Amino acid sequence: PIDSAFNAVHERISEWWGKEVEGSSKTLNDVFTVHFGKTSGKLKVAELIPGKKITWDVVDCYLDIFKDKTQWTGTSIVWEFFTVGDSTEIQMTHIGLTPDKECYIDCEGGWTFFVTQSLYNLLTTGAGNPGTGIRARVSSCGRMYEGILYAKEDKIPDLFSPSIFI
């Protein structure tokens, strides 16, 4: 149902996006911060139309592994909800996250995972896949590795095989 999808996106962030969430996202003008190890985003609920639309303005961020650590600041994340037959369609657009941004490829992969897998799993099975690390691609000796990157001081969750530790 559309109300369940809407509420999951804006009230259950720690169940599908980042496990570490400070603040509230439930009402207009609320401010909340999502942490992924050293990486974080501070967002303000700028628009809230129940069952239809949510806009989060990124008021501050720290993207630890990139040269430009604040490239999300000033962007907006827009969620729109539509009834299609007996289902709900969710459209998410990160306005300002463009291909010229240093983090674009990694962030696109992260959003794809969190929206199409973690949020979807929360809505369909009751359990999402929120992260503490960040999704990344790492190149070493001509090989490309893709997965979740954790800083040394991050708490690493229980991992399933196969896992690579570097």
Tab-separated table of N, CA and C in Angstrom:
chain	number	residue	atom	x	y	z
A	1	PRO	N	0.822	-1.213	0.000
A	1	PRO	CA	0.000	0.000	0.000
A	1	PRO	C	0.861	1.271	0.000
A	2	ILE	N	0.341	2.305	-0.630
A	2	ILE	CA	1.107	3.549	-0.777
A	2	ILE	C	1.493	4.146	0.579
A	3	ASP	N	0.608	4.081	1.570
A	3	ASP	CA	0.934	4.632	2.888
A	3	ASP	C	2.090	3.880	3.543
A	4	SER	N	2.142	2.569	3.364
A	4	SER	CA	3.244	1.772	3.917
A	4	SER	C	4.562	2.146	3.243
A	5	ALA	N	4.534	2.294	1.928
A	5	ALA	CA	5.743	2.668	1.194
A	5	ALA	C	6.218	4.059	1.606
A	6	PHE	N	5.294	4.996	1.682
A	6	PHE	CA	5.615	6.363	2.075
A	6	PHE	C	6.236	6.392	3.470
A	7	ASN	N	5.606	5.710	4.420
A	7	ASN	CA	6.115	5.696	5.793
A	7	ASN	C	7.459	4.992	5.903
A	8	ALA	N	7.678	3.941	5.131
A	8	ALA	CA	8.967	3.244	5.162
A	8	ALA	C	10.096	4.162	4.722
A	9	VAL	N	9.861	4.935	3.652
A	9	VAL	CA	10.904	5.835	3.148
A	9	VAL	C	11.261	6.891	4.176
A	10	HIS	N	10.280	7.534	4.764
A	10	HIS	CA	10.629	8.689	5.590
A	10	HIS	C	10.647	8.439	7.093
A	11	GLU	N	10.128	7.324	7.574
A	11	GLU	CA	10.145	7.080	9.016
A	11	GLU	C	11.005	5.885	9.416
A	12	ARG	N	11.418	5.063	8.447
A	12	ARG	CA	12.149	3.828	8.771
A	12	ARG	C	13.509	3.788	8.059
A	13	ILE	N	14.154	4.944	7.973
A	13	ILE	CA	15.419	5.096	7.254
A	13	ILE	C	16.485	4.125	7.756
A	14	SER	N	16.541	3.900	9.053
A	14	SER	CA	17.562	3.012	9.618
A	14	SER	C	17.316	1.545	9.273
A	15	GLU	N	16.160	1.248	8.697
A	15	GLU	CA	15.850	-0.130	8.326
A	15	GLU	C	16.154	-0.441	6.858
A	16	TRP	N	16.435	0.606	6.047
A	16	TRP	CA	16.722	0.336	4.634
A	16	TRP	C	17.936	1.099	4.096
A	17	TRP	N	18.330	2.222	4.712
A	17	TRP	CA	19.430	3.020	4.161
A	17	TRP	C	20.659	2.905	5.047
A	18	GLY	N	20.708	3.673	6.119
A	18	GLY	CA	21.846	3.634	7.030
A	18	GLY	C	21.391	3.275	8.427
A	19	LYS	N	22.090	2.350	9.056
A	19	LYS	CA	21.701	1.907	10.398
A	19	LYS	C	21.830	3.017	11.431
A	20	GLU	N	22.785	3.922	11.208
A	20	GLU	CA	23.049	4.983	12.177
A	20	GLU	C	22.389	6.282	11.711
A	21	VAL	N	21.250	6.609	12.313
A	21	VAL	CA	20.501	7.817	11.962
A	21	VAL	C	20.293	8.629	13.234
A	22	GLU	N	20.658	9.913	13.170
A	22	GLU	CA	20.421	10.844	14.283
A	22	GLU	C	19.332	11.820	13.865
A	23	GLY	N	18.508	12.224	14.810
A	23	GLY	CA	17.475	13.194	14.512
A	23	GLY	C	16.206	12.523	14.016
A	24	SER	N	15.294	13.342	13.517
A	24	SER	CA	13.994	12.854	13.079
A	24	SER	C	13.738	13.241	11.629
A	25	SER	N	12.994	12.398	10.937
A	25	SER	CA	12.625	12.658	9.537
A	25	SER	C	11.113	12.630	9.358
A	26	LYS	N	10.369	12.704	10.452
A	26	LYS	CA	8.931	12.456	10.406
A	26	LYS	C	8.068	13.649	10.014
A	27	THR	N	8.530	14.875	10.284
A	27	THR	CA	7.690	16.032	9.996
A	27	THR	C	8.461	17.078	9.184
A	28	LEU	N	7.728	17.969	8.554
A	28	LEU	CA	8.310	19.042	7.758
A	28	LEU	C	9.321	19.827	8.588
A	29	ASN	N	10.456	20.135	7.993
A	29	ASN	CA	11.575	20.878	8.589
A	29	ASN	C	12.407	20.079	9.590
A	30	ASP	N	12.065	18.806	9.818
A	30	ASP	CA	12.937	17.963	10.642
A	30	ASP	C	14.301	17.857	9.965
A	31	VAL	N	15.338	17.685	10.793
A	31	VAL	CA	16.697	17.497	10.289
A	31	VAL	C	17.221	16.184	10.846
A	32	PHE	N	17.829	15.392	9.976
A	32	PHE	CA	18.391	14.119	10.404
A	32	PHE	C	19.721	13.891	9.698
A	33	THR	N	20.569	13.085	10.325
A	33	THR	CA	21.876	12.758	9.772
A	33	THR	C	21.992	11.247	9.651
A	34	VAL	N	22.439	10.798	8.489
A	34	VAL	CA	22.674	9.378	8.238
A	34	VAL	C	24.181	9.183	8.174
A	35	HIS	N	24.686	8.214	8.962
A	35	HIS	CA	26.123	7.937	9.029
A	35	HIS	C	26.438	6.596	8.388
A	36	PHE	N	27.528	6.555	7.627
A	36	PHE	CA	28.101	5.330	7.068
A	36	PHE	C	29.584	5.372	7.417
A	37	GLY	N	29.944	4.932	8.614
A	37	GLY	CA	31.323	5.094	9.058
A	37	GLY	C	31.625	6.574	9.183
A	38	LYS	N	32.716	7.026	8.546
A	38	LYS	CA	33.071	8.451	8.584
A	38	LYS	C	32.201	9.283	7.647
A	39	THR	N	31.600	8.649	6.668
A	39	THR	CA	30.760	9.345	5.699
A	39	THR	C	29.408	9.664	6.332
A	40	SER	N	28.888	10.872	6.045
A	40	SER	CA	27.581	11.238	6.602
A	40	SER	C	26.894	12.255	5.704
A	41	GLY	N	25.581	12.294	5.848
A	41	GLY	CA	24.778	13.291	5.162
A	41	GLY	C	23.759	13.853	6.138
A	42	LYS	N	23.687	15.176	6.211
A	42	LYS	CA	22.706	15.853	7.062
A	42	LYS	C	21.618	16.399	6.140
A	43	LEU	N	20.372	15.953	6.372
A	43	LEU	CA	19.273	16.280	5.478
A	43	LEU	C	18.130	16.967	6.228
A	44	LYS	N	17.441	17.825	5.519
A	44	LYS	CA	16.266	18.521	6.071
A	44	LYS	C	15.045	18.098	5.263
A	45	VAL	N	13.959	17.788	5.959
A	45	VAL	CA	12.705	17.457	5.285
A	45	VAL	C	12.118	18.776	4.769
A	46	ALA	N	12.279	19.020	3.468
A	46	ALA	CA	11.877	20.291	2.870
A	46	ALA	C	10.460	20.269	2.317
A	47	GLU	N	9.965	19.074	2.008
A	47	GLU	CA	8.610	18.926	1.470
A	47	GLU	C	8.067	17.582	1.921
A	48	LEU	N	6.824	17.581	2.350
A	48	LEU	CA	6.204	16.354	2.849
A	48	LEU	C	4.717	16.392	2.513
A	49	ILE	N	4.338	15.686	1.460
A	49	ILE	CA	2.939	15.582	1.034
A	49	ILE	C	2.558	14.119	1.229
A	50	PRO	N	1.839	13.804	2.318
A	50	PRO	CA	1.558	12.403	2.664
A	50	PRO	C	1.021	11.588	1.487
A	51	GLY	N	1.675	10.430	1.285
A	51	GLY	CA	1.268	9.517	0.236
A	51	GLY	C	1.655	9.935	-1.166
A	52	LYS	N	2.314	11.100	-1.309
A	52	LYS	CA	2.622	11.607	-2.650
A	52	LYS	C	4.092	11.968	-2.865
A	53	LYS	N	4.672	12.768	-1.955
A	53	LYS	CA	6.007	13.297	-2.240
A	53	LYS	C	6.755	13.654	-0.957
A	54	ILE	N	8.058	13.380	-0.992
A	54	ILE	CA	8.982	13.778	0.082
A	54	ILE	C	10.190	14.412	-0.599
A	55	THR	N	10.650	15.539	-0.098
A	55	THR	CA	11.904	16.130	-0.568
A	55	THR	C	12.816	16.333	0.627
A	56	TRP	N	14.024	15.788	0.507
A	56	TRP	CA	15.067	16.014	1.509
A	56	TRP	C	16.129	16.900	0.885
A	57	ASP	N	16.412	18.044	1.491
A	57	ASP	CA	17.517	18.891	1.058
A	57	ASP	C	18.759	18.499	1.844
A	58	VAL	N	19.867	18.284	1.148
A	58	VAL	CA	21.123	17.946	1.819
A	58	VAL	C	21.755	19.263	2.267
A	59	VAL	N	21.774	19.488	3.583
A	59	VAL	CA	22.295	20.748	4.121
A	59	VAL	C	23.777	20.656	4.462
A	60	ASP	N	24.292	19.432	4.601
A	60	ASP	CA	25.712	19.241	4.869
A	60	ASP	C	26.040	17.773	4.605
A	61	CYS	N	27.279	17.502	4.274
A	61	CYS	CA	27.698	16.113	4.103
A	61	CYS	C	29.199	16.018	4.267
A	62	TYR	N	29.653	14.799	4.469
A	62	TYR	CA	31.079	14.504	4.510
A	62	TYR	C	31.250	13.154	3.831
A	63	LEU	N	31.787	13.183	2.612
A	63	LEU	CA	32.010	11.968	1.836
A	63	LEU	C	33.493	11.628	1.934
A	64	ASP	N	33.808	10.769	2.879
A	64	ASP	CA	35.174	10.531	3.335
A	64	ASP	C	36.168	10.165	2.250
A	65	ILE	N	35.822	9.335	1.280
A	65	ILE	CA	36.826	8.817	0.351
A	65	ILE	C	37.045	9.682	-0.890
A	66	PHE	N	36.348	10.801	-0.993
A	66	PHE	CA	36.471	11.632	-2.180
A	66	PHE	C	37.231	12.922	-1.888
A	67	LYS	N	37.848	13.499	-2.933
A	67	LYS	CA	38.550	14.779	-2.777
A	67	LYS	C	37.562	15.851	-2.345
A	68	ASP	N	36.438	15.954	-3.080
A	68	ASP	CA	35.382	16.915	-2.724
A	68	ASP	C	34.437	16.215	-1.753
A	69	LYS	N	34.660	16.436	-0.487
A	69	LYS	CA	33.923	15.728	0.558
A	69	LYS	C	32.519	16.295	0.783
A	70	THR	N	32.204	17.416	0.159
A	70	THR	CA	30.905	18.063	0.387
A	70	THR	C	30.052	18.121	-0.881
A	71	GLN	N	30.312	17.246	-1.850
A	71	GLN	CA	29.630	17.361	-3.136
A	71	GLN	C	28.127	17.087	-3.103
A	72	TRP	N	27.621	16.490	-2.038
A	72	TRP	CA	26.166	16.337	-1.909
A	72	TRP	C	25.502	17.597	-1.361
A	73	THR	N	26.253	18.445	-0.656
A	73	THR	CA	25.673	19.643	-0.050
A	73	THR	C	25.029	20.505	-1.136
A	74	GLY	N	23.776	20.896	-0.891
A	74	GLY	CA	23.033	21.700	-1.859
A	74	GLY	C	22.225	20.878	-2.843
A	75	THR	N	22.313	19.549	-2.754
A	75	THR	CA	21.497	18.690	-3.617
A	75	THR	C	20.186	18.362	-2.899
A	76	SER	N	19.269	17.756	-3.606
A	76	SER	CA	17.984	17.357	-3.026
A	76	SER	C	17.641	15.940	-3.455
A	77	ILE	N	17.029	15.204	-2.549
A	77	ILE	CA	16.573	13.851	-2.834
A	77	ILE	C	15.050	13.883	-2.816
A	78	VAL	N	14.456	13.577	-3.958
A	78	VAL	CA	13.008	13.686	-4.125
A	78	VAL	C	12.416	12.286	-4.295
A	79	TRP	N	11.409	12.000	-3.494
A	79	TRP	CA	10.684	10.726	-3.542
A	79	TRP	C	9.263	11.018	-3.980
A	80	GLU	N	8.789	10.317	-5.014
A	80	GLU	CA	7.409	10.461	-5.467
A	80	GLU	C	6.753	9.093	-5.470
A	81	PHE	N	5.488	9.034	-5.080
A	81	PHE	CA	4.754	7.785	-4.894
A	81	PHE	C	3.515	7.786	-5.773
A	82	PHE	N	3.319	6.661	-6.493
A	82	PHE	CA	2.203	6.538	-7.419
A	82	PHE	C	1.524	5.192	-7.214
A	83	THR	N	0.213	5.172	-7.311
A	83	THR	CA	-0.526	3.914	-7.306
A	83	THR	C	-0.618	3.430	-8.741
A	84	VAL	N	-0.181	2.184	-8.950
A	84	VAL	CA	-0.229	1.570	-10.272
A	84	VAL	C	-0.938	0.229	-10.089
A	85	GLY	N	-2.207	0.175	-10.491
A	85	GLY	CA	-3.009	-1.025	-10.252
A	85	GLY	C	-3.157	-1.236	-8.754
A	86	ASP	N	-2.762	-2.404	-8.272
A	86	ASP	CA	-2.841	-2.664	-6.830
A	86	ASP	C	-1.464	-2.573	-6.174
A	87	SER	N	-0.520	-1.918	-6.866
A	87	SER	CA	0.842	-1.760	-6.349
A	87	SER	C	1.185	-0.286	-6.195
A	88	THR	N	2.326	-0.057	-5.567
A	88	THR	CA	2.852	1.300	-5.412
A	88	THR	C	4.159	1.404	-6.168
A	89	GLU	N	4.305	2.457	-6.948
A	89	GLU	CA	5.557	2.752	-7.633
A	89	GLU	C	6.225	3.904	-6.894
A	90	ILE	N	7.524	3.755	-6.636
A	90	ILE	CA	8.300	4.799	-5.974
A	90	ILE	C	9.340	5.295	-6.965
A	91	GLN	N	9.364	6.608	-7.158
A	91	GLN	CA	10.382	7.209	-8.020
A	91	GLN	C	11.276	8.077	-7.156
A	92	MET	N	12.569	7.814	-7.177
A	92	MET	CA	13.534	8.596	-6.402
A	92	MET	C	14.479	9.301	-7.365
A	93	THR	N	14.673	10.589	-7.161
A	93	THR	CA	15.594	11.373	-7.972
A	93	THR	C	16.513	12.147	-7.037
A	94	HIS	N	17.819	11.994	-7.233
A	94	HIS	CA	18.778	12.781	-6.454
A	94	HIS	C	19.182	13.963	-7.329
A	95	ILE	N	18.487	15.083	-7.140
A	95	ILE	CA	18.702	16.288	-7.951
A	95	ILE	C	20.039	16.919	-7.563
A	96	GLY	N	20.889	17.092	-8.550
A	96	GLY	CA	22.211	17.667	-8.315
A	96	GLY	C	23.315	16.624	-8.297
A	97	LEU	N	22.957	15.347	-8.200
A	97	LEU	CA	23.942	14.265	-8.321
A	97	LEU	C	24.062	13.966	-9.814
A	98	THR	N	25.034	14.591	-10.440
A	98	THR	CA	25.189	14.523	-11.889
A	98	THR	C	26.493	13.806	-12.263
A	99	PRO	N	26.588	13.311	-13.496
A	99	PRO	CA	27.773	12.556	-13.911
A	99	PRO	C	29.104	13.295	-13.755
A	100	ASP	N	29.071	14.619	-13.661
A	100	ASP	CA	30.322	15.355	-13.485
A	100	ASP	C	30.817	15.345	-12.029
A	101	LYS	N	30.003	14.839	-11.107
A	101	LYS	CA	30.417	14.746	-9.698
A	101	LYS	C	31.371	13.572	-9.524
A	102	GLU	N	32.387	13.775	-8.718
A	102	GLU	CA	33.389	12.740	-8.462
A	102	GLU	C	32.766	11.449	-7.932
A	103	CYS	N	31.731	11.564	-7.126
A	103	CYS	CA	31.132	10.395	-6.475
A	103	CYS	C	30.030	9.732	-7.303
A	104	TYR	N	29.735	10.260	-8.489
A	104	TYR	CA	28.549	9.838	-9.226
A	104	TYR	C	28.427	8.327	-9.394
A	105	ILE	N	29.454	7.659	-9.885
A	105	ILE	CA	29.356	6.217	-10.168
A	105	ILE	C	29.103	5.438	-8.880
A	106	ASP	N	29.848	5.757	-7.820
A	106	ASP	CA	29.659	5.051	-6.555
A	106	ASP	C	28.295	5.361	-5.942
A	107	CYS	N	27.872	6.612	-6.005
A	107	CYS	CA	26.577	6.982	-5.431
A	107	CYS	C	25.422	6.383	-6.233
A	108	GLU	N	25.557	6.353	-7.550
A	108	GLU	CA	24.525	5.732	-8.379
A	108	GLU	C	24.376	4.255	-8.006
A	109	GLY	N	25.499	3.564	-7.832
A	109	GLY	CA	25.457	2.164	-7.417
A	109	GLY	C	24.864	1.993	-6.037
A	110	GLY	N	25.224	2.896	-5.131
A	110	GLY	CA	24.667	2.844	-3.782
A	110	GLY	C	23.166	3.061	-3.772
A	111	TRP	N	22.703	4.104	-4.467
A	111	TRP	CA	21.261	4.367	-4.520
A	111	TRP	C	20.515	3.215	-5.175
A	112	THR	N	21.087	2.655	-6.240
A	112	THR	CA	20.446	1.521	-6.899
A	112	THR	C	20.256	0.379	-5.909
A	113	PHE	N	21.294	0.082	-5.141
A	113	PHE	CA	21.180	-0.973	-4.136
A	113	PHE	C	20.146	-0.617	-3.073
A	114	PHE	N	20.254	0.566	-2.473
A	114	PHE	CA	19.373	0.903	-1.351
A	114	PHE	C	17.911	1.024	-1.752
A	115	VAL	N	17.628	1.525	-2.965
A	115	VAL	CA	16.234	1.676	-3.391
A	115	VAL	C	15.673	0.370	-3.957
A	116	THR	N	16.399	-0.253	-4.892
A	116	THR	CA	15.830	-1.413	-5.580
A	116	THR	C	16.005	-2.729	-4.827
A	117	GLN	N	16.907	-2.754	-3.854
A	117	GLN	CA	17.085	-3.989	-3.094
A	117	GLN	C	16.700	-3.810	-1.626
A	118	SER	N	17.370	-2.891	-0.931
A	118	SER	CA	17.129	-2.770	0.511
A	118	SER	C	15.718	-2.271	0.832
A	119	LEU	N	15.307	-1.154	0.228
A	119	LEU	CA	13.955	-0.633	0.467
A	119	LEU	C	12.915	-1.623	-0.041
A	120	TYR	N	13.158	-2.179	-1.219
A	120	TYR	CA	12.236	-3.174	-1.779
A	120	TYR	C	12.084	-4.354	-0.818
A	121	ASN	N	13.195	-4.858	-0.286
A	121	ASN	CA	13.137	-5.973	0.663
A	121	ASN	C	12.383	-5.598	1.932
A	122	LEU	N	12.586	-4.376	2.419
A	122	LEU	CA	11.850	-3.925	3.604
A	122	LEU	C	10.345	-3.958	3.329
A	123	LEU	N	9.954	-3.481	2.162
A	123	LEU	CA	8.532	-3.411	1.831
A	123	LEU	C	7.913	-4.774	1.538
A	124	THR	N	8.691	-5.683	0.985
A	124	THR	CA	8.124	-6.967	0.580
A	124	THR	C	8.346	-8.096	1.574
A	125	THR	N	9.401	-8.001	2.383
A	125	THR	CA	9.689	-9.081	3.339
A	125	THR	C	9.691	-8.613	4.788
A	126	GLY	N	9.717	-7.285	4.989
A	126	GLY	CA	9.769	-6.746	6.341
A	126	GLY	C	11.172	-6.501	6.859
A	127	ALA	N	12.204	-6.839	6.061
A	127	ALA	CA	13.589	-6.635	6.494
A	127	ALA	C	14.410	-6.065	5.349
A	128	GLY	N	14.919	-4.842	5.534
A	128	GLY	CA	15.785	-4.218	4.547
A	128	GLY	C	17.229	-4.610	4.791
A	129	ASN	N	18.128	-3.977	4.051
A	129	ASN	CA	19.560	-4.259	4.148
A	129	ASN	C	20.326	-2.962	4.331
A	130	PRO	N	20.114	-2.271	5.458
A	130	PRO	CA	20.809	-0.999	5.661
A	130	PRO	C	22.301	-1.215	5.863
A	131	GLY	N	23.094	-0.205	5.542
A	131	GLY	CA	24.540	-0.333	5.630
A	131	GLY	C	25.181	0.599	6.623
A	132	THR	N	26.380	0.242	6.996
A	132	THR	CA	27.208	1.142	7.783
A	132	THR	C	28.389	1.594	6.938
A	133	GLY	N	28.840	0.765	6.011
A	133	GLY	CA	29.919	1.120	5.097
A	133	GLY	C	29.345	1.829	3.883
A	134	ILE	N	30.201	2.125	2.904
A	134	ILE	CA	29.725	2.759	1.682
A	134	ILE	C	30.023	1.836	0.505
A	135	ARG	N	29.161	1.854	-0.475
A	135	ARG	CA	29.359	1.033	-1.670
A	135	ARG	C	30.468	1.697	-2.485
A	136	ALA	N	31.415	0.899	-2.965
A	136	ALA	CA	32.550	1.466	-3.687
A	136	ALA	C	33.114	0.461	-4.685
A	137	ARG	N	33.872	1.009	-5.641
A	137	ARG	CA	34.671	0.207	-6.567
A	137	ARG	C	36.125	0.550	-6.294
A	138	VAL	N	36.952	-0.468	-6.146
A	138	VAL	CA	38.365	-0.265	-5.849
A	138	VAL	C	39.181	-0.979	-6.915
A	139	SER	N	40.149	-0.279	-7.486
A	139	SER	CA	41.022	-0.869	-8.495
A	139	SER	C	42.375	-1.144	-7.860
A	140	SER	N	42.881	-2.360	-8.078
A	140	SER	CA	44.184	-2.738	-7.544
A	140	SER	C	44.842	-3.711	-8.508
A	141	CYS	N	46.056	-3.385	-8.929
A	141	CYS	CA	46.827	-4.256	-9.826
A	141	CYS	C	46.033	-4.642	-11.071
A	142	GLY	N	45.308	-3.696	-11.624
A	142	GLY	CA	44.559	-3.951	-12.843
A	142	GLY	C	43.246	-4.686	-12.652
A	143	ARG	N	42.892	-4.979	-11.419
A	143	ARG	CA	41.624	-5.653	-11.144
A	143	ARG	C	40.669	-4.684	-10.468
A	144	MET	N	39.379	-4.873	-10.721
A	144	MET	CA	38.357	-4.022	-10.123
A	144	MET	C	37.560	-4.847	-9.120
A	145	TYR	N	37.414	-4.308	-7.914
A	145	TYR	CA	36.628	-4.950	-6.867
A	145	TYR	C	35.475	-4.024	-6.532
A	146	GLU	N	34.307	-4.599	-6.330
A	146	GLU	CA	33.128	-3.802	-6.010
A	146	GLU	C	32.472	-4.392	-4.783
A	147	GLY	N	32.046	-3.524	-3.871
A	147	GLY	CA	31.385	-4.001	-2.668
A	147	GLY	C	31.231	-2.888	-1.663
A	148	ILE	N	31.225	-3.244	-0.410
A	148	ILE	CA	31.067	-2.257	0.655
A	148	ILE	C	32.426	-2.000	1.280
A	149	LEU	N	32.784	-0.733	1.364
A	149	LEU	CA	34.072	-0.308	1.886
A	149	LEU	C	33.874	0.226	3.308
A	150	TYR	N	34.674	-0.278	4.235
A	150	TYR	CA	34.623	0.163	5.626
A	150	TYR	C	35.961	0.769	6.006
A	151	ALA	N	35.929	1.812	6.818
A	151	ALA	CA	37.159	2.357	7.389
A	151	ALA	C	37.629	1.415	8.496
A	152	LYS	N	38.938	1.447	8.847
A	152	LYS	CA	39.467	0.536	9.869
A	152	LYS	C	38.723	0.632	11.191
A	153	GLU	N	38.294	1.839	11.530
A	153	GLU	CA	37.644	2.017	12.837
A	153	GLU	C	36.135	1.759	12.807
A	154	ASP	N	35.569	1.481	11.620
A	154	ASP	CA	34.148	1.167	11.521
A	154	ASP	C	33.864	-0.191	12.154
A	155	LYS	N	32.685	-0.305	12.738
A	155	LYS	CA	32.229	-1.617	13.182
A	155	LYS	C	31.798	-2.384	11.945
A	156	ILE	N	32.371	-3.552	11.729
A	156	ILE	CA	32.015	-4.359	10.566
A	156	ILE	C	30.907	-5.313	10.983
A	157	PRO	N	29.799	-5.320	10.241
A	157	PRO	CA	28.696	-6.221	10.585
A	157	PRO	C	29.053	-7.674	10.289
A	158	ASP	N	28.224	-8.572	10.756
A	158	ASP	CA	28.408	-9.973	10.405
A	158	ASP	C	28.328	-10.086	8.885
A	159	LEU	N	29.360	-10.649	8.293
A	159	LEU	CA	29.420	-10.760	6.847
A	159	LEU	C	29.195	-12.194	6.429
A	160	PHE	N	28.661	-12.345	5.254
A	160	PHE	CA	28.444	-13.665	4.703
A	160	PHE	C	29.503	-13.912	3.644
A	161	SER	N	29.803	-15.161	3.372
A	161	SER	CA	30.822	-15.505	2.385
A	161	SER	C	30.284	-15.250	0.995
A	162	PRO	N	31.076	-14.931	0.026
A	162	PRO	CA	32.500	-14.683	0.163
A	162	PRO	C	32.755	-13.217	0.540
A	163	SER	N	33.751	-12.978	1.348
A	163	SER	CA	34.153	-11.637	1.734
A	163	SER	C	35.647	-11.495	1.496
A	164	ILE	N	36.076	-10.299	1.129
A	164	ILE	CA	37.482	-10.027	0.930
A	164	ILE	C	37.887	-8.962	1.944
A	165	PHE	N	38.933	-9.225	2.683
A	165	PHE	CA	39.468	-8.246	3.614
A	165	PHE	C	40.839	-7.824	3.126
A	166	ILE	N	41.038	-6.519	2.965
A	166	ILE	CA	42.315	-5.999	2.487
A	166	ILE	C	42.909	-5.137	3.567
